Structure formats: structure tokens, C-alpha cells
Coordinates of C-alpha atoms in Angstrom, one line a residue:
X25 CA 87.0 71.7 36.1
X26 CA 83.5 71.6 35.7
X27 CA 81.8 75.0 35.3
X28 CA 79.3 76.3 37.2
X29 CA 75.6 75.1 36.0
X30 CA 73.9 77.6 33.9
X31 CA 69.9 77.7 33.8
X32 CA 67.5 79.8 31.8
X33 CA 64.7 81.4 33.3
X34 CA 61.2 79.1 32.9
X35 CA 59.0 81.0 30.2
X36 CA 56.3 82.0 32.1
X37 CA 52.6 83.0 30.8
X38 CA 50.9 85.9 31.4
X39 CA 47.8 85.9 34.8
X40 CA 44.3 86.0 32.9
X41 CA 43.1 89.2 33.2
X42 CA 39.6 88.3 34.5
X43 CA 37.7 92.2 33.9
X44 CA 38.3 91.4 30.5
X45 CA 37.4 88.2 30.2
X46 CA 34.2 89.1 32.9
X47 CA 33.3 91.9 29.9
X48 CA 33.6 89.6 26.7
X49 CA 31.1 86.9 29.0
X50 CA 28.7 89.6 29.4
X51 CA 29.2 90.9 25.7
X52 CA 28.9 87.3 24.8
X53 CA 25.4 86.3 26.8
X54 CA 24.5 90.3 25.7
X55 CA 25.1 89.0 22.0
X56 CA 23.5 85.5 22.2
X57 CA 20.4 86.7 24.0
X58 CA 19.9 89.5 21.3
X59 CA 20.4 86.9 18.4
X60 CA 17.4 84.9 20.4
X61 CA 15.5 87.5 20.7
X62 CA 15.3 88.4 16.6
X63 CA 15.1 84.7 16.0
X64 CA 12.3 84.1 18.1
X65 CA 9.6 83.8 15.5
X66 CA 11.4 81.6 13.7
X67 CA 12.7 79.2 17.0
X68 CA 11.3 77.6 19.8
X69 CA 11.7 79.6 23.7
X70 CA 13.4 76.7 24.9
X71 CA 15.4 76.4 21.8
X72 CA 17.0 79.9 22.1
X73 CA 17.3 79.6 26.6
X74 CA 19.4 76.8 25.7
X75 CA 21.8 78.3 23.1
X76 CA 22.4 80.9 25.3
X77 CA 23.2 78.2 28.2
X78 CA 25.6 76.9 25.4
X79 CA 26.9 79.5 24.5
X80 CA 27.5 80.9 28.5
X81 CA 29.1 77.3 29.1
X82 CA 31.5 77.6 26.1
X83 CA 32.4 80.7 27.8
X84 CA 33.1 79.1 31.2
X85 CA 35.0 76.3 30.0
X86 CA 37.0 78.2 27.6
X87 CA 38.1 80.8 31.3
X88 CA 38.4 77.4 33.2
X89 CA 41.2 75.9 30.8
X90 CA 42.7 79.2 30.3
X91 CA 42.6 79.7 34.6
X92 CA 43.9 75.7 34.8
X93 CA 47.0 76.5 32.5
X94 CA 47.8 79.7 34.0
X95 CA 48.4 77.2 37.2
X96 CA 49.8 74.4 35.5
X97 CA 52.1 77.1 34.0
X98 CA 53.3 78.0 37.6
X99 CA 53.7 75.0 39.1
X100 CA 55.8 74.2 36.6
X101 CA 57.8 77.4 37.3
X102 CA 57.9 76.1 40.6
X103 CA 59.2 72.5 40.1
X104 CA 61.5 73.7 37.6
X105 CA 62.9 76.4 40.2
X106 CA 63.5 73.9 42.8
X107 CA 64.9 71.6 40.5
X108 CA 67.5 74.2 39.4
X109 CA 68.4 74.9 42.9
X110 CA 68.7 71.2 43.9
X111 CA 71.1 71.1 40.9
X112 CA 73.0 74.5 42.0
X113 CA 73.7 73.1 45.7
X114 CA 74.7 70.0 44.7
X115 CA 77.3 71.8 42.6
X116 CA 78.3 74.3 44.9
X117 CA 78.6 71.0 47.7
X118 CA 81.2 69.3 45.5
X119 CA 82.4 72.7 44.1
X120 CA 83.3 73.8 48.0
X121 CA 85.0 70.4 48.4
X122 CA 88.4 70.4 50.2
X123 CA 91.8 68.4 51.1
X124 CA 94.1 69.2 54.4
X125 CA 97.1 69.6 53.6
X126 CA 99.5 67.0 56.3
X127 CA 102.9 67.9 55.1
X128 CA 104.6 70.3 53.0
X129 CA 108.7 71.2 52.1
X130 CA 109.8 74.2 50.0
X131 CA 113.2 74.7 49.2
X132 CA 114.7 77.6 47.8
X133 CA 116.8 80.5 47.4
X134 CA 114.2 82.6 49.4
X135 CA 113.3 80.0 52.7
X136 CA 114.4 75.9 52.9
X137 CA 111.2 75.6 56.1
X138 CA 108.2 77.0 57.1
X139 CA 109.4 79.4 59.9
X140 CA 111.5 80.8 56.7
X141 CA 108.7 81.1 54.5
X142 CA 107.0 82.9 56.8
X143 CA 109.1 85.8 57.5
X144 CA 108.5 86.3 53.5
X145 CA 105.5 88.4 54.8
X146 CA 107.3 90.3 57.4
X147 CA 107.4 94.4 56.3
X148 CA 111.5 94.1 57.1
X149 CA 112.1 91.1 54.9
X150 CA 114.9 91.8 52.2
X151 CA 114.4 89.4 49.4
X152 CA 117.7 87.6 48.5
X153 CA 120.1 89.1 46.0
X154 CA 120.6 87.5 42.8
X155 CA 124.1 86.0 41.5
X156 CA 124.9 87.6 38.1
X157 CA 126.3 85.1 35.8
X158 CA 127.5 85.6 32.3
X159 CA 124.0 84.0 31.3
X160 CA 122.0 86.4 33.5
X161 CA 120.8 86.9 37.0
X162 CA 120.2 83.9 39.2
X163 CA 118.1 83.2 42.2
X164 CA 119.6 79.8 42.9
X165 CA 119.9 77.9 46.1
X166 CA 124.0 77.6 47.4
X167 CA 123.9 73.9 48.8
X168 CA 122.8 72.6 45.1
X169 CA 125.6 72.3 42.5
X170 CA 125.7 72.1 38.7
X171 CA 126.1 74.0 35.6
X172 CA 123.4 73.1 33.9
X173 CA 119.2 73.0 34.1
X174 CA 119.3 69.2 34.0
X175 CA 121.9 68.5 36.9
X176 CA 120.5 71.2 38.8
X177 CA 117.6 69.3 39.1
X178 CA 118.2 66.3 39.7
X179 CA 120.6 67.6 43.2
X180 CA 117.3 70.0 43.9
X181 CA 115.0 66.7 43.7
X182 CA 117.6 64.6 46.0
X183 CA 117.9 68.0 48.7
X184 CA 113.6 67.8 48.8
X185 CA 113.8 64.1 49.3
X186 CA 116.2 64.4 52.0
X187 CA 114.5 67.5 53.4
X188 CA 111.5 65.6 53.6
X189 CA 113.0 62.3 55.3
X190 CA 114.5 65.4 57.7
X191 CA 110.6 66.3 58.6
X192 CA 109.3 63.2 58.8
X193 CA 111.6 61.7 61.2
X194 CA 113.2 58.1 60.9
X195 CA 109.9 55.8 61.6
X196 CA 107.4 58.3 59.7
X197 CA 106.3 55.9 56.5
X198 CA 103.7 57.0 54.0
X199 CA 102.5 54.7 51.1
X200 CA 101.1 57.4 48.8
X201 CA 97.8 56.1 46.7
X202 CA 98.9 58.1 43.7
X203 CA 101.9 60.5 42.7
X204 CA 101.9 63.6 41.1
X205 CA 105.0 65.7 39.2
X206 CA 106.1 68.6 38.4
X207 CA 109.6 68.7 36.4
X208 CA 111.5 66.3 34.3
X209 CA 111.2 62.6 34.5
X210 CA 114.8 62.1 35.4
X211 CA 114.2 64.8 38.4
X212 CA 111.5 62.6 39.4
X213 CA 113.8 59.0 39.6
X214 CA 116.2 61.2 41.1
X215 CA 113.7 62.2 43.9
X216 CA 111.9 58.2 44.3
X217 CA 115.7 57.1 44.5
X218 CA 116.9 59.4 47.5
X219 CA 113.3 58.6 49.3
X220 CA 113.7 55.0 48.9
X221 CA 117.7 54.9 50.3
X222 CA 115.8 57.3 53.3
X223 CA 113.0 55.2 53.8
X224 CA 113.1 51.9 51.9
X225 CA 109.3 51.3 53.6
X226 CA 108.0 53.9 50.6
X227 CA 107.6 52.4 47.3
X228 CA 107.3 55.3 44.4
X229 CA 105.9 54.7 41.4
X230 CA 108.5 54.4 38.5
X231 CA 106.0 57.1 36.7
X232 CA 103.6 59.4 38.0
X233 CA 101.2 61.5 37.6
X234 CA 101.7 64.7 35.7
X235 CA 101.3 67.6 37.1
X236 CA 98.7 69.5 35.6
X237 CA 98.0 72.6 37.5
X238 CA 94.7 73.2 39.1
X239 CA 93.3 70.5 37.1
X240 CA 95.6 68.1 39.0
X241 CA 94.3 70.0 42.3
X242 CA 90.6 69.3 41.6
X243 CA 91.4 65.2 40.7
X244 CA 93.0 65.3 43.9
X245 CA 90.6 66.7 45.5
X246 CA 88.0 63.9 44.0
X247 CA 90.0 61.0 44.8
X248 CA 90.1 61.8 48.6
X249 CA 86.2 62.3 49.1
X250 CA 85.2 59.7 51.4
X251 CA 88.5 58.0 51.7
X252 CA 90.6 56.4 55.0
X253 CA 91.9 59.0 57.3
X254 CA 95.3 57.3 56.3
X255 CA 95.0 57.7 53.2
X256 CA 97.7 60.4 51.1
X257 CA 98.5 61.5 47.9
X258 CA 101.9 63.4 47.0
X259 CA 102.5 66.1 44.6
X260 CA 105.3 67.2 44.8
X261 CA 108.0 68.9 41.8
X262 CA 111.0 71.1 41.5
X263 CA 112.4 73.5 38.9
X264 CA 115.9 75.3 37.8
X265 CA 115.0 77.8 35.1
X266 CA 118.1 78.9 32.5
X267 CA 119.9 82.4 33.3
X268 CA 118.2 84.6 30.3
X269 CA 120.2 88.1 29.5
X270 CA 117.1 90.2 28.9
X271 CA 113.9 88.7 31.7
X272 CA 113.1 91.2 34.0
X273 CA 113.3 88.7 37.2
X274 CA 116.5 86.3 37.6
X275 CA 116.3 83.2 36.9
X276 CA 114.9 81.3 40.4
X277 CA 114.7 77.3 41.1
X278 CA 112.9 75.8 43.9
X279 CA 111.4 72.1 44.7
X280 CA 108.3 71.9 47.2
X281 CA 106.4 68.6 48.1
X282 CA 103.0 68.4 49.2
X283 CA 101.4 65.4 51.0
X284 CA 97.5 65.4 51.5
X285 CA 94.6 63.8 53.0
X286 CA 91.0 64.0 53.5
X287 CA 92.0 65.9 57.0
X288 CA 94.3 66.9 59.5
X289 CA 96.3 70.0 57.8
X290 CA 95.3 73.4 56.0
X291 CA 92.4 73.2 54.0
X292 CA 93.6 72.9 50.2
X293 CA 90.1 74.6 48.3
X294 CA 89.3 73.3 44.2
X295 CA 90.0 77.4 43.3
X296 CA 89.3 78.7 40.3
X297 CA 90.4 79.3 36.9
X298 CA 90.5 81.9 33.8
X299 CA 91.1 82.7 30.6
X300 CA 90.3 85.6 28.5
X301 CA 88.3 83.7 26.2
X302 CA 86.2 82.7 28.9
X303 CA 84.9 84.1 31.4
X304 CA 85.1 88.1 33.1
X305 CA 88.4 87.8 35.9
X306 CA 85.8 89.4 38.3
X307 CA 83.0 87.0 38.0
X308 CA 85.9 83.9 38.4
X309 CA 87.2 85.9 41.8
X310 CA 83.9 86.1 43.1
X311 CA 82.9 82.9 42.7
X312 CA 86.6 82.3 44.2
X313 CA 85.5 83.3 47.4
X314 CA 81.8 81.9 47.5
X315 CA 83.7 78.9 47.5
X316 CA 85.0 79.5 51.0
X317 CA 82.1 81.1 51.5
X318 CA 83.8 84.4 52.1
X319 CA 82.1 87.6 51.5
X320 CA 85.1 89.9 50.9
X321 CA 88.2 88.9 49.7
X322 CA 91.2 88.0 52.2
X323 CA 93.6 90.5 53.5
X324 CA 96.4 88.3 52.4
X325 CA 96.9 87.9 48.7
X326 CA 100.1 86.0 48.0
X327 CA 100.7 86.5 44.2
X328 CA 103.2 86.3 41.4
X329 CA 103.3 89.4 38.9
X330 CA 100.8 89.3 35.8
X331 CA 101.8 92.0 33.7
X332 CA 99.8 90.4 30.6
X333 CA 96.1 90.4 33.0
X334 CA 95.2 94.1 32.5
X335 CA 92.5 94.1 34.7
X336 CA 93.8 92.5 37.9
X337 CA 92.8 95.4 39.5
X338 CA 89.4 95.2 39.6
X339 CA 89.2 92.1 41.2
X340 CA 89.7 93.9 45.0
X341 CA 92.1 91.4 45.9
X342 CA 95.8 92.6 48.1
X343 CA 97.3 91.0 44.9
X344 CA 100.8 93.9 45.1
X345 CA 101.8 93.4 48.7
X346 CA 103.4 90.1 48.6
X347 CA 104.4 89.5 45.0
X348 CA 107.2 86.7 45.2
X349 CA 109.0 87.5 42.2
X350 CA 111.4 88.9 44.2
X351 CA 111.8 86.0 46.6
X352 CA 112.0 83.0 43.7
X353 CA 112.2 84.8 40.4
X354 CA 111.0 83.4 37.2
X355 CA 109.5 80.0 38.0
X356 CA 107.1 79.0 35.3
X357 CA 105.1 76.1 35.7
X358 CA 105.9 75.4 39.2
X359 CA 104.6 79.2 40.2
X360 CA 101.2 78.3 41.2
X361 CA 102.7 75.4 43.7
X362 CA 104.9 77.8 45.4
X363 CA 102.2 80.8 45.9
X364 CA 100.0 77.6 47.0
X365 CA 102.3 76.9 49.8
X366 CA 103.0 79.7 51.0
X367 CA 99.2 80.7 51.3
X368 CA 98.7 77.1 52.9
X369 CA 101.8 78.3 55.4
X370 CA 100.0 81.5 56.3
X371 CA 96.8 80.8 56.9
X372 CA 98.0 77.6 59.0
X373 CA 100.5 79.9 61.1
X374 CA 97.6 82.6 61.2
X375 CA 94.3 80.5 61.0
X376 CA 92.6 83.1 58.7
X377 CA 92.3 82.8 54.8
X378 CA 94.8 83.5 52.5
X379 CA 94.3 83.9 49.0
X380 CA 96.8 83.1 46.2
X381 CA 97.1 84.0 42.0
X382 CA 99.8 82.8 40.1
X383 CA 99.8 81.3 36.7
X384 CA 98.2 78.0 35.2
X385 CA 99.5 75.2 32.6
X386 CA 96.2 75.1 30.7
X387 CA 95.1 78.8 31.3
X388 CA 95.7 82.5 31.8
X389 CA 95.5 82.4 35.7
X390 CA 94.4 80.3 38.8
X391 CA 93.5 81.7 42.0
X392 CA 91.7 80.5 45.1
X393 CA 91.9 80.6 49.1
X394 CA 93.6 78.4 51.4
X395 CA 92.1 77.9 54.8
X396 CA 92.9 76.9 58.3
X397 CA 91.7 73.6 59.6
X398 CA 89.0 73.9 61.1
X399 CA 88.9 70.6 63.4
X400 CA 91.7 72.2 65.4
X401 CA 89.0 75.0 66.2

């Protein structure tokens, strides 16, 4: 993600101050006419009238220049001011840039539709309990078998494929321009397989797109400017992490799919991004909601836990309410897409904002603000 454009102030030079420059003319025409004066023997009258006219233009020419780069000086300031904001606006236009969101699954141990992922954020929801295993604790879904990370998987990547066909109906086809993943490769032929035996129409690419966090997002995001109103993109990605013996959360799996477009769903924002080295975690959540254009942050925060961010805190965003650690457990690289949808679900269902933090590939956190569609308004 491009950062935001950074400008230094323009150098600017100090007013003439004229009661000085009024004295030292006076001094000066005091000076020249004594010097005439003396010399006046020796020199002509009009000889010493017209050094002191000299000398008095000298004087005026010297204020002029110094009065015309005083103003040259601040219409510069000027120009270069405008110029900066020009440059600002247009960043903050393609900065505030968004996607709708037209379809979404997530499958887990915690909710398998929307209507369940949205009773996640009811005050009497019990989060499931997790199966203890000689491995560890488990948050794992019961209609996907295997023993093992790798075959879990690939059944998790067939159930989204089917639950998507399931959604979609029978004569729903999509021809995605691009595809994006999130898991293994052989999760991914898994997946393309069970769409194409649900909907031969949709041809998958053999290899797509790596998932790539909120970088992804914002190439995403790019690619859909000014495209068709048909036009999609998936993303979609599923995850079984191993049992470990001493992780505070069990071990969860889930698989989600996203399909977007320019319009027509939840609006998908480019969020923002930080890491320690970078930037302060307040200024990145501020500029969070400029984005959206909110002016305090959004009573919904949904969240995974950060126990290594210190000063979450400060930021002033509900970020303890709805942590889903309990609901999904320990997800990894597929956290962000999880918090994502369920922000996206709530703020459709709700049509107000919903912010979301969770972790990044590529950096400490990533946060931003989902928000409703406003063509339905």
C-alpha cells in the first residue's frame, strides 16, 4: 500500500519591515545630501542634486526588488500549497476507494451461514466447546473428516465449494477475472474440482493468486475501478491448524469465500496497515476511519486477540467485546479473512460500520471498516 503523501512546509521569507527600511532612505538621502553639501566647492550644484537622485533611486529599486520577492515568495507558497492539496485529494480519492462485496460463505466450528455468524454478536452466545485430543484442544467442524492438517483441508475446501454451489443456486454462473488463495495448493485443486463437478460453466484457474493479506485487498480493490457491473473476483481460502499441547486457544479451522465487484454488496474499504517500525498504531487508526470518513470510531470492533500490540488500547476502538478467539481459535493467516467477514456480515445485517483488527502476512496488524451499501439507501 502506498503511504500517505508527505509534504514539507514551503520556506517562507520574512514581510519587509518598511519603518526600517523608510528610516535607512531618510538616513541615506540625510547622508548623501550632507556629503554634497561639504563637497560643494569642489562639485558642480547639479553634479551633487543628481547623486543624491542616484543615490535615492538606488534606494527605491533596492525596496522594490526586495517588496517584488517578498510576493513572488508568496505566491509561490500559494501554488505550492494548492499543489500539495491537489496531490493529498487525489490520494485520499483513490485511498477511500471501495469493492461491494456480492457473496460470501464461512464455514466453521463457530457458524456454517450468515444468520449463524451473526448470533456471534448476541450477549447470550456461548462459543463452542473445544474437543481435547491427545494433541491438544480443537475447534474443528464435525461434518469434515481426517486425521491430519492436509486431508482436513482438502474435505474443508470441497464443504466451501459445495456450500457455495448451495448459495448460488443451480443456474447462478460466475466467470471470475482473477482468483485469489488462501491455504495449500492441493486445498485449492480440491476446491476448483468440487466447483467445476457443481457448476461445470466455471472454469478456475489451475493456479491463482496468492493470498497476500491486505495487500491482496488493495490490488483487488484497483482492478475493479471502472470495471463491468458483471465483473468479479474471488478470494476465497480455508485453514486446519495442528492441535499444539501448550497454545492458549485450541486449535480452530475454517474456509470462507468471498466474491466481489465494483457494486451491489457491503462495501469492502483498502484499510490500513502497521508495524512497529513504522508508524504510531494511533495515527494508522485515525487515518483508518478518515478513510470512511468517520469521525469516531465504530461501536462495533470485531477483533482477534493481540497480546504482543501493547498499546491497542489507545487507539479507542471496542476492540475486547467481540474477540473471536473463542469462536475459531488459533487461525493464523486466514484470521484477518474471518474478522473481515464477519464485519462485512454486520454492518450488512445492521447497515452501520463495523470495524475489524486481526493480524497481517506482511505486518504486525491490519484494521479497517466495513460499510453498508449505500445504493440500497
Amino acid at each position: 500500500m502506498i503511504p500517505a503523501p508527505e509534504f514539507g512546509p514551503y520556506p517562507l521569507v520574512q514581510a519587509p519591515l518598511y519603518s526600517r527600511w523608510l528610516a535607512s532612505g531618510v538616513a541615506l538621502l540625510v547622508f548623501s545630501g550632507s556629503i554634497s553639501v561639504a563637497l560643494r566647492p569642489m562639485i558642480e550644484a547639479r553634479l551633487a542634486i543628481g547623486s543624491v537622485a542616484g543615490v535615492f533611486l538606488i534606494w527605491v529599486l533596492a525596496l522594490l526588488l526586495r517588496v517584488l520577492f517578498f510576493r513572488f515568495n508568496r505566491h509561490n507558497a500559494q501554488s505550492y500549497h494548492e499543489a500539495v492539496e491537489q496531490v493529498r485529494q487525489a490520494w485520499w480519492q483513490d485511498h477511500r476507494q471501495t469493492i461491494a462485496l456480492v457473496e460470501s460463505v464461512l464455514v466453521s466450528a463457530a457458524c456454517t451461514s450468515a444468520e449463524n455468524g451473526l448470533r456471534l454478536f448476541s450477549s447470550d452466545h456461548l462459543p463452542p466447546v473445544p474437543q481435547e485430543t491427545p494433541q491438544g484442544r480443537t475447534l474443528h467442524l464435525c461434518q469434515v473428516f481426517g486425521s491430519d492438517v492436509a486431508e482436513r483441508e482438502h474435505n474443508l475446501a470441497i464443504l466451501l465449494a459445495q456450500q457455495w454451489h448451495e448459495q448460488r443456486g443451480e443456474n447462478a454462473v460466475v466467470q471470475p477475472l482473477r482468483c485469489y488463495w488462501q491455504g495449500s495448493q492441493a486445498a485449492w485443486q480440491a476446491f476448483a474440482h468440487q466447483v467445476a463437478l457443481c457448476t461445470p460453466q466455471v472454469q478456475l484457474p489451475e493456479l491463482p493468486e496468492t493470498w497476500e493479506g491486505i495487500r491482496s485487498l488493495d490490488s483487488v480493490i484497483d482492478q475493479l475501478q471502472g470495471a463491468a457491473t458483471t465483473a468479479r473476483i474471488l478470494c476465497a481460502g480455508c485453514q486446519s491448524s495442528p492441535a499444539e499441547q501448550e497454545s492458549h486457544s485450541p486449535a480452530g479451522e475454517a474456509a470462507l469465500l468471498w466474491l466481489f465487484g465494483p457494486q451491489g454488496g457491503v462495501r469492502f474499504t483498502r484499510g490500513e496497515w502497521f508495524s512497529v517500525d513504522t508508524e504510531q498504531l494511533t495515527t494508522v487508526a485515525e487515518r483508518a476511519l478518515q478513510q470512511s470518513d468517520l469521525t469516531t470510531p465504530a461501536a462495533l470492533c470485531v477483533s482477534f486477540a493481540q497480546p504482543d500490540v501493547a498499546d491497542l488500547p489507545a487507539i479507542g476502538w471496542n476492540c475486547k467485546q467481540h474477540v473471536q478467539d473463542a469462536n475459531f481459535g488459533t487461525l493464523n493467516r486466514l484470521q484477518a479473512m474471518v474478522a473481515q467477514t464477519l464485519a462485512a456480515w454486520y454492518a450488512e445485517a445492521h447497515q452501520v460500520p463495523c470495524a475489524w483488527l486481526a493480524n497481517d502476512p506482511h505486518h504486525t496488524l491490519a484494521l479497517g471498516v466495513m460499510e453498508p451499501d449505500d445504493s440500497t439507501n
